[in-house]
C-alpha angles and dihedrals in degrees: 000000000000121000089238087079087064089061091053090047092052090053090047090051092055093046093048091049096051092044097056104026093077091070090064094043099050095102092048093048092046092052094046095048095038095238132126122264092246088054090049087052088068086072088069090050092048091057092047090049089053090053094050093048098037099047099069096025098055093039090053098047092047095045095117097040127099107274091221090056091045092054092050091047093049091051089049089055088049091054091048093050094051094044090051089049089057092049098041110132095203147003096276093054091045091052090053092046092050090050089051090049090055096050097080095040101089096035091051093054092041097050090035091057090053091050092045093055091047091058097060142049116276093253091059100047097108091048091052090054091047091053090054090049088049087082090058095050094043087053088066091052100042114001101054097045092046093045091047091051090048090052093049093049103035102022130271092270090064089059093060092045088053091050089050088056090053088052091053089051089051091052090053091047092049092049094050102034108036103088116230093227088067097046101091123112125225117279089229094084124189096321092053092046092051091048089061090066091061090069117107093211090054091053091046089053091050089048090053089053093051094048097039098048091035084064090055096049094044086067103026094054089064099034094116097061089044091055096044103035101033106026096033100235121155115247091246091062095059094084091059091048092051087054087057087056088054091050090052091047091051092050092045092049093053092043092049092051093051095045095044091059086063099038119002098184094037091055091049093051092044093050094049092046089051090050091052090051096047094048093045089054094048096097089056097040093050092063094084135034097238096048090044090057089050090049093053091050093047091048091058092045097048094046098047095045084077096049100087095037092053093048093047093045092055090049093050093049088053095037096147093055110011104159098080094041091046091051091045087059088062090051087051089053091056092046085054089052093054097037095045092050090050094050092046089050091053090056091049094047091049089064098246092137139271093284095047094099087067091056089049086052091051089055090051090050089053087052089051090053089051093051091047090051091050089051090053091051091049091050092051092050092047094049097068091045091052089049092053091050090054091049092050091047094052099037115111113207116241091237091057090051090052093051092046092056 
């Protein structure tokens, strides 16, 4: 695998750290700015809103630019957003800075995935995407805990200055390691990129992402009360258990990339089926501390096995103009985050029990399997039609043959 993938992974590490670290810093930010914790929670929503808006918008407006330049520019915007977060004088400014920090998130992963697959042989595309996403999953194991500890010891502003430094390191790595012969954008431009979103298979792939990762976040958003109220863990132990989730996600990401290079759709179906099984077993596994720790690890693994296959499938369905569709998949991921948390919260509020969000997640994973199956049916029906079009296009009428001779 080329070293250029390391540059993409460094950028992904910084983005993953700044996305999730705010959850651990909410009390510190609330105290410093004299706001309530629910008000501080809007900072998480501001970042997610930036991702959803920025992913398709920035991918579209940069469609004709060099992808190498786009990646460096996006990381520059990321550095600016985090530096402004560190310097924000009040809550309003911090909300704006968090929104700005989220804008380059989806486009970076979207364009980065296109660059990653262009650097390797066709049979290693999924692995190249998984190695870029490795930075995101490792951020949950190392980056977020270290950044949270830094914020608690040195103040939350120091955390965002540290993340800005990671972004500067990523810019240097991108500038030195992304080869210039892989920097060119598609000739399709904005119109071609937008045309990709009119494809039914692309929308089915995006729908699978929303349902599949919505299943994850329906459970993961409420993992702390499950671990404390159902499994009996002390609150101080939750951080270690969330690191186990990151370990599982890292292993699942690497496994999914390797398997998807052999069978893209098979890996997707297998990952979603595994997610259904893990979430359905959560009420049983959360009855004891040991099995609860296993459940958290398996949840991360089962969910992130599908990460690379879903990203690659969207890119393949929009093969003539993949950047916008690839970035839209990251927006779909964040919609899954918000939607899954909302659905899990409905199950909890309805009084179905502390582990009920996991069962709601299992239902969403079944929905994801259904959408993926529908996508497979659509692909099979389109394949013969495409074959007939090729035959008609290359067929030479008998009369023309006679005249030619």
